[in-house]
Amino acid sequence: MVSPSREETDDLPDKDVAKDFYAKYEPKELLGRGVSSTVRRCVEKETGKDFAAKIIDISGDIDDSQGLSLRETTLREIQILKLVAGHPYIIELHDVFDSTTFIFLVFELCKNGELFDYLTNVVALSEKKTKGIMKQLLEAIEFIHSKNVVHRDLKPENILLDDDFNIKITDFGFAKVVKPQERQFELCGTPGYLAPELLKASMYENAVGYNKEVDIWACGVIMYTLLVGFPPFWHRKQMIMLRNIMEGKFEFCSPEWDDITELPKDLIRKMLVVDPLKRLTVSEALKHEFFQVVTTKGRIFDARKTFQLGMLCVRAIVRLKRLKYTPEPLSIEVARNYPYRIKTLRKVVDACAFRVYCHWVKRGEVQNRAALFENRPKIELKQIYTDAMNTITT
Ligand code: ADP
Ligand code: MG
């Protein structure tokens, strides 16, 4: 990690504007940019620990679609962050500094950045990795919903990865406290992740509005994208994309889906249901078969079968290890006609032959043992024999 260069520090507020922040933290390099904020790594001077500071410029404050100023929406974000604090998969707010022109939110640092960038690097995730991430995501959402909060901007850019690649949901800028039956009508979020009822709420006069189910729809879009690398609803013309969302028109036909099993597709189908009342709730999604403990692609874990398989593997390995010491099967036919072919017999034959003819093998020339089994007489020996015979006869 590096210190910020001169031009990179342009977004940083003057020291006198944010004295308290600078007294406690040393700002470092840029980590990300949002619509009205920049996020920088910063070091807590007292402890030397790294954090991420979200610096929100509220100087040119304008009201949003609800008439809320940026200061008000930031204060709402802080209030919600405190409400959902203490969950392992939700970002932890460490400190807050409020000045007339800037608000600083100091968060725990997620060194592995956005899930979005991670996915860009790896293109698509395996079913196993997707299962891990989706389980954490749904558990965090279950917690958020239990606090009567709806996030409304779930997407891979707002899901960060910590040192151990566990997720941390962040950016509660659009989050809102809602009563269970209270209907919402504001249009907020990111186009490709918007639920049909949220779009209808902002388009039609007689729309019934929306509630927490919009987060499950976004989870369906995220899960689809994680598995194949591209989103379920996309079209060059945004109007067509929005129409496809409202009709729930998406497919599993591209070749990328060929290797993906039925269970994750089933879960996606049940999260991307147009009618929010028929869509899975977060608890139902977590109980889906896809999240049962599995060993291999889509197979359900069975302790007895796994144990039996383990035993078979151990027995096979032991057999393979012993193979070296197990005698080769030997037929009488082979033993009688080709005894020298068999390793153990070969040793016996050699030993016998050596015992009979060892006096022919000179000391220190044991390698000449092979000569003992040569059928043809050696030329030099033959010559010695002939010379000897000649001497005898003359
Ligand atoms: P905005 O509301 O403006 O979208 P976010 O809270 O989403 O702001 O932050 C913008 C980006 O900054 C994130 O998408 C991410 O890349 C980076 N970021 C935010 N918080 C952290 C953090 N705690 N650790 C690392 N990077 C972060
Ligand atoms: Mg964001």
PDB file of C-alpha atoms in Angstrom, residues 87-90 132-146 167 169 219 282 286 291:
ATOM      1  CA  HIS A  87     -22.945  -9.047  12.503  1.00  0.00           C
ATOM      2  CA  PRO A  88     -19.883 -10.799  11.036  1.00  0.00           C
ATOM      3  CA  TYR A  89     -20.975 -10.174   7.423  1.00  0.00           C
ATOM      4  CA  ILE A  90     -21.940  -6.506   7.810  1.00  0.00           C
ATOM      5  CA  GLY A 132     -20.342 -19.833   0.351  1.00  0.00           C
ATOM      6  CA  ILE A 133     -20.888 -16.235  -0.673  1.00  0.00           C
ATOM      7  CA  MET A 134     -24.669 -16.525  -1.080  1.00  0.00           C
ATOM      8  CA  LYS A 135     -25.016 -18.184   2.322  1.00  0.00           C
ATOM      9  CA  GLN A 136     -23.140 -15.340   4.016  1.00  0.00           C
ATOM     10  CA  LEU A 137     -25.093 -12.759   2.018  1.00  0.00           C
ATOM     11  CA  LEU A 138     -28.472 -14.265   2.935  1.00  0.00           C
ATOM     12  CA  GLU A 139     -27.484 -14.655   6.598  1.00  0.00           C
ATOM     13  CA  ALA A 140     -26.528 -10.966   6.703  1.00  0.00           C
ATOM     14  CA  ILE A 141     -29.802  -9.994   4.996  1.00  0.00           C
ATOM     15  CA  GLU A 142     -31.781 -12.160   7.412  1.00  0.00           C
ATOM     16  CA  PHE A 143     -30.183 -10.126  10.214  1.00  0.00           C
ATOM     17  CA  ILE A 144     -30.827  -6.797   8.457  1.00  0.00           C
ATOM     18  CA  HIS A 145     -34.471  -7.707   7.819  1.00  0.00           C
ATOM     19  CA  SER A 146     -34.876  -8.843  11.436  1.00  0.00           C
ATOM     20  CA  ILE A 167     -18.176 -10.860   2.794  1.00  0.00           C
ATOM     21  CA  ILE A 169     -22.224  -5.804   3.187  1.00  0.00           C
ATOM     22  CA  CYS A 219     -29.819 -11.654  -4.367  1.00  0.00           C
ATOM     23  CA  VAL A 282     -34.683 -14.840   3.166  1.00  0.00           C
ATOM     24  CA  LEU A 286     -31.428 -20.241   3.403  1.00  0.00           C
ATOM     25  CA  PHE A 291     -27.339 -24.884   0.968  1.00  0.00           C
TER      26      PHE A 291
END
